[in-house]
Short mmCIF file of C-alpha atoms and ligand atoms in Angstrom, two decimals:
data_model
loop_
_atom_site.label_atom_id
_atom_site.label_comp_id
_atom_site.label_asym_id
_atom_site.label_seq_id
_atom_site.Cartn_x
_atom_site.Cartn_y
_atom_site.Cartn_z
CA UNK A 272 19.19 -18.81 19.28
CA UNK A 273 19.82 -14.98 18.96
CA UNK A 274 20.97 -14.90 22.82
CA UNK A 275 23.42 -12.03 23.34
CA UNK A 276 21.96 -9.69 20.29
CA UNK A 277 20.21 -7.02 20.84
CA UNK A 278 17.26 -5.58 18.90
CA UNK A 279 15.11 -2.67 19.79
CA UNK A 280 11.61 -2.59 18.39
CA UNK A 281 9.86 0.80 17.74
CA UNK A 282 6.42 1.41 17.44
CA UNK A 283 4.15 -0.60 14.76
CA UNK A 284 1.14 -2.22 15.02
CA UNK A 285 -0.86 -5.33 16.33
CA UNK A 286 1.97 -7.28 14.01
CA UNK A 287 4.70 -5.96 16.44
CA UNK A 288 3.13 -8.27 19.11
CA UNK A 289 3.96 -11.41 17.22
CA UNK A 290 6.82 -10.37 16.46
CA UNK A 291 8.42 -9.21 20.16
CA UNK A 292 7.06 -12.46 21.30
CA UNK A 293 8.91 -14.60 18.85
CA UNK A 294 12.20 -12.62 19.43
CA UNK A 295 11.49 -13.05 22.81
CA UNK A 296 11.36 -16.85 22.48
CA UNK A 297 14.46 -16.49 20.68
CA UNK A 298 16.31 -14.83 23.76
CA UNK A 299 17.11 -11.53 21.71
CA UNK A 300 17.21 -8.80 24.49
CA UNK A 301 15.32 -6.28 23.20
CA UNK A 302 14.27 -2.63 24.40
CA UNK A 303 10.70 -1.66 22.92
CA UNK A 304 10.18 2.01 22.38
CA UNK A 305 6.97 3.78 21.77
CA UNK A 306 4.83 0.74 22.29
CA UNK A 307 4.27 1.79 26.40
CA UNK A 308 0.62 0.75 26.12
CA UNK A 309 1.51 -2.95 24.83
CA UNK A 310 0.29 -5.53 27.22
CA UNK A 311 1.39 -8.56 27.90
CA UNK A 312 4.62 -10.51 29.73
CA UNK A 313 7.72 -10.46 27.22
CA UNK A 314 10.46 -12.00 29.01
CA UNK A 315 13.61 -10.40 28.03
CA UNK A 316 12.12 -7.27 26.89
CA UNK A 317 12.00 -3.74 28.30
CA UNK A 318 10.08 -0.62 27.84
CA UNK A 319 12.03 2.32 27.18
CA UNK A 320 12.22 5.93 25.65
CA UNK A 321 13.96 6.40 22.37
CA UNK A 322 16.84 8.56 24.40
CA UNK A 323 16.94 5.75 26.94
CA UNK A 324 18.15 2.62 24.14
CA UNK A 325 21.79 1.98 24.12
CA UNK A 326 21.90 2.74 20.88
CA UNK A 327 26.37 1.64 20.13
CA UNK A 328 25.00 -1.55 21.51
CA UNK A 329 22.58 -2.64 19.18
CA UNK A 330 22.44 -5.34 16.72
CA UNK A 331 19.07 -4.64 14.27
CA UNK A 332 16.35 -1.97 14.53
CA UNK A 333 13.05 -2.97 14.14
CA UNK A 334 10.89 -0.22 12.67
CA UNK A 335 6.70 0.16 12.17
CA UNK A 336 6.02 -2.05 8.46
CA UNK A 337 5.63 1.50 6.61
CA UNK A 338 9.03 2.13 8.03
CA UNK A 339 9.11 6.33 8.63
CA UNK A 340 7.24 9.42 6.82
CA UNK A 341 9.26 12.44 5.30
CA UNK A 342 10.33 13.62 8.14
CA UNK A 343 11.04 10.79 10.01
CA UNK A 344 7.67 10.14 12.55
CA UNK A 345 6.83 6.53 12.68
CA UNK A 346 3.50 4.98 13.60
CA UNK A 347 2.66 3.19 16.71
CA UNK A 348 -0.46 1.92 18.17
CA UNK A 349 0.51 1.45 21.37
CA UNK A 350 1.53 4.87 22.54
CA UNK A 351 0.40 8.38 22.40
CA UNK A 352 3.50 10.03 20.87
CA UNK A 353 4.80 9.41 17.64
CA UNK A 354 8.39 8.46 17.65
CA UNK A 355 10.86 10.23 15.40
CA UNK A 356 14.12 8.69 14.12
CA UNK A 357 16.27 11.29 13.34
CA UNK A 358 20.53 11.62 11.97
CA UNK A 359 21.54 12.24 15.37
CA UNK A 360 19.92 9.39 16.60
CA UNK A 361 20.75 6.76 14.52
CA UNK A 362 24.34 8.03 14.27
CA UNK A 363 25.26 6.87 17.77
CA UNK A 364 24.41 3.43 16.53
CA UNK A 365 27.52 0.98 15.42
CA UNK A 366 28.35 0.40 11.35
CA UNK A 367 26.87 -3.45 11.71
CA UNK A 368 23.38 -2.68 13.03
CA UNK A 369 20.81 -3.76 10.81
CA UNK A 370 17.83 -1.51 10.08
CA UNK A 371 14.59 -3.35 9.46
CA UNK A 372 11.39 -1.89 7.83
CA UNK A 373 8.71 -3.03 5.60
CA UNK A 374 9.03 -0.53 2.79
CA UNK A 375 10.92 2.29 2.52
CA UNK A 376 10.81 5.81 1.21
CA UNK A 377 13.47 8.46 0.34
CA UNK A 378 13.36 10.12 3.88
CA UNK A 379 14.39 6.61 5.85
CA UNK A 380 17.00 5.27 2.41
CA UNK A 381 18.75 8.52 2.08
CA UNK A 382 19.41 8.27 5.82
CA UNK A 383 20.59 4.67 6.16
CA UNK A 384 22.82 5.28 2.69
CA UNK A 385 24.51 9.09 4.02
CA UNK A 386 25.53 6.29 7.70
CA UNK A 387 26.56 3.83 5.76
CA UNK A 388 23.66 1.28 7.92
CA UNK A 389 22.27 -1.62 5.99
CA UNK A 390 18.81 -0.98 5.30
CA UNK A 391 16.45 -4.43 5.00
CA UNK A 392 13.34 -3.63 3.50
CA UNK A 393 11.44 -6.59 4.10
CA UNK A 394 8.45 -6.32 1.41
CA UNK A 395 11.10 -5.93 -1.18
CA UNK A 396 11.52 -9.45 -0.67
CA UNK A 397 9.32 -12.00 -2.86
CA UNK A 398 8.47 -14.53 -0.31
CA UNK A 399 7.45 -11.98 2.08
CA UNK A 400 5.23 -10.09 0.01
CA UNK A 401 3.66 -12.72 -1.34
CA UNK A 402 3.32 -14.64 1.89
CA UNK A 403 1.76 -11.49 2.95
CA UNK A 404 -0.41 -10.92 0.32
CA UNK A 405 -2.53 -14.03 1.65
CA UNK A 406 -3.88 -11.73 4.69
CA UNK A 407 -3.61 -9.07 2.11
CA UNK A 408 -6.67 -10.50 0.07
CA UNK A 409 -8.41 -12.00 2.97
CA UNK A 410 -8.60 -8.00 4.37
CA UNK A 411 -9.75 -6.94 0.70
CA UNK A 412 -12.62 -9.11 0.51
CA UNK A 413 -13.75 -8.69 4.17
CA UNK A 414 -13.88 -4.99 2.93
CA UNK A 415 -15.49 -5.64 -0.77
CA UNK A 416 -17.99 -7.62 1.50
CA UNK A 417 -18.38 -3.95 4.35
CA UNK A 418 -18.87 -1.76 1.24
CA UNK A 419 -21.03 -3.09 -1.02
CA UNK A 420 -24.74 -4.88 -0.48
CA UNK A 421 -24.03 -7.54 -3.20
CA UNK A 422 -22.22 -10.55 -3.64
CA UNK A 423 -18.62 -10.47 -4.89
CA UNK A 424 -19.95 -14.17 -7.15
CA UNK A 425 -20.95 -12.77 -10.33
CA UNK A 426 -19.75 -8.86 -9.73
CA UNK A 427 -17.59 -7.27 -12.07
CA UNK A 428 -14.07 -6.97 -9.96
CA UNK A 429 -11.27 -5.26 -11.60
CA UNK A 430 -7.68 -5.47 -10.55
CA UNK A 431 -5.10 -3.41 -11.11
CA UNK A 432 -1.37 -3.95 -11.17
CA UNK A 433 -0.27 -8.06 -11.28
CA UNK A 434 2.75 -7.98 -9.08
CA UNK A 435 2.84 -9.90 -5.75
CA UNK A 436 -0.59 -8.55 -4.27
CA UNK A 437 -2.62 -8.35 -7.94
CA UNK A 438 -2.07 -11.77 -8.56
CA UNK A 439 -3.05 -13.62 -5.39
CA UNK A 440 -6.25 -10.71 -5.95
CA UNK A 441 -6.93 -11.65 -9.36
CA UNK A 442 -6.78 -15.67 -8.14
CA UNK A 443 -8.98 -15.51 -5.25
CA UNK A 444 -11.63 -12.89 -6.64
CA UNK A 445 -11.89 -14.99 -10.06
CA UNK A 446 -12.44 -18.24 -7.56
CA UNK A 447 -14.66 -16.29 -5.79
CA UNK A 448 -17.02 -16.44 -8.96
CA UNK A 449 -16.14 -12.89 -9.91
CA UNK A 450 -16.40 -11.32 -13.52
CA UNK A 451 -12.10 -10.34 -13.22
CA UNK A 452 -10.67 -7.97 -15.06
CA UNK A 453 -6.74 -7.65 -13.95
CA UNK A 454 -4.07 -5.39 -15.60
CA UNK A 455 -1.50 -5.40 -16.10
CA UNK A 456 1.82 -3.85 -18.11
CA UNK A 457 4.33 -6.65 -18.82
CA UNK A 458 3.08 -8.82 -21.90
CA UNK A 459 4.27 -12.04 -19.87
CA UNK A 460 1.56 -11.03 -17.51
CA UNK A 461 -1.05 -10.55 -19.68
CA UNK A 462 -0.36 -13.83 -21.15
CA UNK A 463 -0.46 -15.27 -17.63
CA UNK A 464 -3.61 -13.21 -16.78
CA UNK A 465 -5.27 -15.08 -20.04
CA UNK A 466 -3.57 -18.19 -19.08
CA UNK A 467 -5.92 -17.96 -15.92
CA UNK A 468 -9.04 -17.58 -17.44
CA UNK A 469 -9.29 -13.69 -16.47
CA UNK A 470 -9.97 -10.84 -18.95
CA UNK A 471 -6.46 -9.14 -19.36
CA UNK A 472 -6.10 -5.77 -20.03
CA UNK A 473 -3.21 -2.76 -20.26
CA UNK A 474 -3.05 -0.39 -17.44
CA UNK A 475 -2.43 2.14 -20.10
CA UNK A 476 -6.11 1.14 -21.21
CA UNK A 477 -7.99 1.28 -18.30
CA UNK A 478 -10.47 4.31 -18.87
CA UNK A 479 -11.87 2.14 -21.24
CA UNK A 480 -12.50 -0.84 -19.47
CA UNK A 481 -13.95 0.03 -16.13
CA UNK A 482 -17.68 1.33 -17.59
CA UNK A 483 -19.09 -1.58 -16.23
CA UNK A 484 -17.13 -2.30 -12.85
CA UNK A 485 -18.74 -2.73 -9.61
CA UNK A 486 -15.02 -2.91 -7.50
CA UNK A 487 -12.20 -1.88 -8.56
CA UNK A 488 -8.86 -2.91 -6.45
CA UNK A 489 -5.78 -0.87 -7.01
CA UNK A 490 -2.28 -2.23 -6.25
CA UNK A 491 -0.10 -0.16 -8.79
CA UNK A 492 1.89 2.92 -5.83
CA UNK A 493 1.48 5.43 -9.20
CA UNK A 494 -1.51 7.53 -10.02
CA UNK A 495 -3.10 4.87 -12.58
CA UNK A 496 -6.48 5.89 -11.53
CA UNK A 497 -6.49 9.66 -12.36
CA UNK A 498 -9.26 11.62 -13.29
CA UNK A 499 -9.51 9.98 -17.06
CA UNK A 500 -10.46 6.35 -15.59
CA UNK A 501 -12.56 8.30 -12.81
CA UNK A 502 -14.47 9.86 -15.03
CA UNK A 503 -15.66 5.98 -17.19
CA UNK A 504 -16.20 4.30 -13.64
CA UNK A 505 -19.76 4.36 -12.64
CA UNK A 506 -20.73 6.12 -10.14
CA UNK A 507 -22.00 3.44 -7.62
CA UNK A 508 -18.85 2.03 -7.97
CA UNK A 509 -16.35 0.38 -5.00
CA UNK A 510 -12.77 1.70 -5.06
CA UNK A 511 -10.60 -0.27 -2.66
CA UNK A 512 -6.55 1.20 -2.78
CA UNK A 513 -4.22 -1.07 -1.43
CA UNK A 514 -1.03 0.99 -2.80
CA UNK A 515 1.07 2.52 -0.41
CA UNK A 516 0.14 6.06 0.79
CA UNK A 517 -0.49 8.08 -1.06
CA UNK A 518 -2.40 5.24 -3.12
CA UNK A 519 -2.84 5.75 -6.78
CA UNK A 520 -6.23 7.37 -6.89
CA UNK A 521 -7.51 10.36 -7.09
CA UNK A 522 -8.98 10.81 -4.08
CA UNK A 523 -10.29 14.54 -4.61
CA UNK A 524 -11.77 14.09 -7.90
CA UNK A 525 -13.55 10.91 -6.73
CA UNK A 526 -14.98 11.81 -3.90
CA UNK A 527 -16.32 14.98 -6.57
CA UNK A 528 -17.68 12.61 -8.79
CA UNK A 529 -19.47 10.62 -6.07
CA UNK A 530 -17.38 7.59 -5.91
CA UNK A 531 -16.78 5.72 -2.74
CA UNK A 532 -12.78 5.68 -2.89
CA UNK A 533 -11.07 4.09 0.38
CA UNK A 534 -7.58 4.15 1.07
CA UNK A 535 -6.69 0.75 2.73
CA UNK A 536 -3.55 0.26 4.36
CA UNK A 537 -2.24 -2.13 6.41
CA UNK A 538 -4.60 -4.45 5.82
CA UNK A 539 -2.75 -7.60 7.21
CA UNK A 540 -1.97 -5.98 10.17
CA UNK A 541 -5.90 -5.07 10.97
CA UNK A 542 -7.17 -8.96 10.00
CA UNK A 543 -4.77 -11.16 10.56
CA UNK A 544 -2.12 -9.81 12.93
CA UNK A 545 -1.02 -13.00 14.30
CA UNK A 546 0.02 -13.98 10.91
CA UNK A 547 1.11 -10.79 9.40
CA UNK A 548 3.64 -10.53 12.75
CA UNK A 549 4.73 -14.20 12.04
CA UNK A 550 5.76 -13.60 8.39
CA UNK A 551 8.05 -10.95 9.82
CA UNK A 552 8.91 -12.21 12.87
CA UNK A 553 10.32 -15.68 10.77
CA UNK A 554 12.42 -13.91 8.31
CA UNK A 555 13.94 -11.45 10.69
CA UNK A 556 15.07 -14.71 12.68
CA UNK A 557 16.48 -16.24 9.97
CA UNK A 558 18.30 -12.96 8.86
CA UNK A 559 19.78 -12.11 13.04
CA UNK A 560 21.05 -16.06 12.72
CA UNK A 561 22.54 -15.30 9.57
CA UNK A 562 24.18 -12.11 10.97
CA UNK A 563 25.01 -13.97 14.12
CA UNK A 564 26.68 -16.79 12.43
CA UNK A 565 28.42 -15.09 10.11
CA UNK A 566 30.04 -12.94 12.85
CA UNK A 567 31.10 -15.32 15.06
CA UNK A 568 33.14 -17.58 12.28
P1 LIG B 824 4.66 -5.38 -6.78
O1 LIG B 824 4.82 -6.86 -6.76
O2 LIG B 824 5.82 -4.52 -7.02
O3 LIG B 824 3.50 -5.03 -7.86
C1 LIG B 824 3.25 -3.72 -8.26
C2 LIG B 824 2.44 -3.74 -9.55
O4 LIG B 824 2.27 -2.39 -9.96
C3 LIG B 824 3.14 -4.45 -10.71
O5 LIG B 824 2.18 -5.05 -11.53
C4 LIG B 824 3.81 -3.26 -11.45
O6 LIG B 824 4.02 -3.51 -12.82
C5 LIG B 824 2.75 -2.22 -11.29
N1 LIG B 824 3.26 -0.88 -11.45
C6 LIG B 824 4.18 -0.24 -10.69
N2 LIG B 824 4.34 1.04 -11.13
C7 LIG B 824 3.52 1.18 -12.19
C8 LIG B 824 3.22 2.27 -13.05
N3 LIG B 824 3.83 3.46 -12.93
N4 LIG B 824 2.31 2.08 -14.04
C9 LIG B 824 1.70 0.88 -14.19
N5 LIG B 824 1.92 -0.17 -13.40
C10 LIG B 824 2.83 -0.02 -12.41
O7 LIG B 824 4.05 -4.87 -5.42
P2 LIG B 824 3.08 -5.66 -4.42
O8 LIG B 824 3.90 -6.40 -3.44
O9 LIG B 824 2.06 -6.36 -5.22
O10 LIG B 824 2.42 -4.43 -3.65
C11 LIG B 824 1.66 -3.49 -4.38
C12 LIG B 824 1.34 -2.29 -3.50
O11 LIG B 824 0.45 -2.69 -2.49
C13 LIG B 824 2.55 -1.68 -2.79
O12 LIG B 824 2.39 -0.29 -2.76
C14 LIG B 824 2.47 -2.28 -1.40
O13 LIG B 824 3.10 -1.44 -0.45
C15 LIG B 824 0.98 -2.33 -1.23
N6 LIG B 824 0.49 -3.31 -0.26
C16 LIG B 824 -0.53 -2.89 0.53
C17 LIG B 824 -1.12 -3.75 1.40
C18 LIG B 824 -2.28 -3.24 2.21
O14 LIG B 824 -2.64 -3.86 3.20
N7 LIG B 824 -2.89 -2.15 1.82
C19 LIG B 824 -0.65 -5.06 1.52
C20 LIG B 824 0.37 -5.48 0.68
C21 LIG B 824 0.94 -4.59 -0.23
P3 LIG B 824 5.46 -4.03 -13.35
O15 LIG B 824 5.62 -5.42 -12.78
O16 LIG B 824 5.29 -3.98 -14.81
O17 LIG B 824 6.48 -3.08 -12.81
#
């Protein structure tokens, strides 16, 4: 049981729910900031403002999956204000309080590193990332299935990047009765890629490749599909960009060229937030217990 820590949870999304509930269960105490509009009966829990958290008291902070923007703002669905975590803020907060976040960029590292705060990103971790790339691909062909007005059976998919997200892609799209393409960088991937039965190519080699693609799925956080690749990719094609803002398209010169190009983030948290919230809610259990028990012997 987590009784007797204390965790404050600010702002997020639908996965947050899960997540507060199971921490709940747990008998965390836990003070829930920027999430004012969240309904529902969590024992244990309290609303409060960011000034109003006693902050030398805490044990982990909880922040939104894409953790905070340059300048600090998080997201939240659940109330009107953006909350903001800031130096002075997270100074008053004790050496051994444990800073959770799905990814991370330099704004939210550099902050945790100059306080000396250990920073947990949790989709740095395998098993989450690839347990969450299950509602990852369910999301991706619920919106191949929105944006086109043909089957995914028998249409020419192309994924790139093979990592965590690419691979469970390249699976369920080829099972799917997809023509896959899937790229890839590593030669041990493109010798797993074959191994699968799906076309492999270089990511370096794209341009050439995508003449004849109907969707193409991007999971590679670097521009990879820049104006060269834009310019072989048929018009009428799907672009679907599951990489981390800002994605690794070229949104201006796609939208010039005519091509429907959607940023898609957060995709487990819009299909499957029950499950998305669980994923997190189980390994930030098992890390508090691990904290908890190491403290206490
Ligand atoms: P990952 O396991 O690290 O895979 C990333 C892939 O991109 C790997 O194949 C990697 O190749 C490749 N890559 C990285 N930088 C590259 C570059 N400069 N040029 C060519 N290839 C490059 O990451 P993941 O867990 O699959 O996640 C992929 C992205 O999707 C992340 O940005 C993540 O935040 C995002 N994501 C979004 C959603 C959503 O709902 N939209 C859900 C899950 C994940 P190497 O292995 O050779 O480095």
């Amino acid at each position: 049981m987590l009784t007797g820590m204390k965790v404050a949870v600010i702002g997020g999304d639908a996965r947050q729910v899960e997540l507060i509930k199971n921490l709940c269960e747990w008998d965390a105490t836990l003070y829930l900031v920027s999430l004012d509009n969240l309904e529902g009966d969590f024992p244990g829990a309290q609303k409060v403002k960011m000034d109003e958290v006693p902050r030398d008291e805490l044990d982990a902070i909880v922040l939104p999956v894409p953790g905070t923007d340059d300048e600090g703002y998080m997201e939240t669905h659940f109330a009107d204000e953006s909350p903001r975590l800031t130096k002075t803020w997270l100074e008053g907060v004790k050496s051994s309080c444990l800073v959770f976040t799905g990814i991370t960029k330099d704004y939210l590292t550099n902050l945790c590193n100059e306080l000396h705060l250990k920073l947990i990103p949790l989709f740095d971790r395998n098993d989450v990332a690839i347990y969450n790339s299950i509602p990852t691909v369910e999301g991706t062909i619920m919106m191949a299935i929105q944006h086109t007005e043909f089957t995914i059976h028998n249409s020419n998919v192309t994924i790139v990047g093979f990592g965590r997200t690419g691979k469970s892609l390249a699976r369920s799209f080829h099972a799917l009765g997809a023509n896959v393409k899937a790229s890839a960088r590593k030669k041990e991937d493109l010798a797993r890629i074959f191994e699968m039965g799906i076309k492999p190519i270089h990511t370096n080699d794209l341009s050439k490749e995508v003449k004849d693609c109907h969707i193409l799925i991007n999971t590679v956080p670097s521009p990879v599909i820049n104006v060269k690749v834009l310019q072989n990719l048929p018009q009428h094609a799907l672009i679907i960009d599951l990489a981390s803002k800002p994605g690794g398209t070229d949104f201006r010169y796609a939208k010039k060229r005519g091509i429907n190009a959607i940023l898609a983030p957060g995709l487990p948290g819009i299909v499957a937030p029950n499950t998305a919230g669980n994923i997190l809610a189980t390994v930030i259990s098992q890390i508090l217990l691990e904290e908890k028990g190491e403290r206490s012997s």
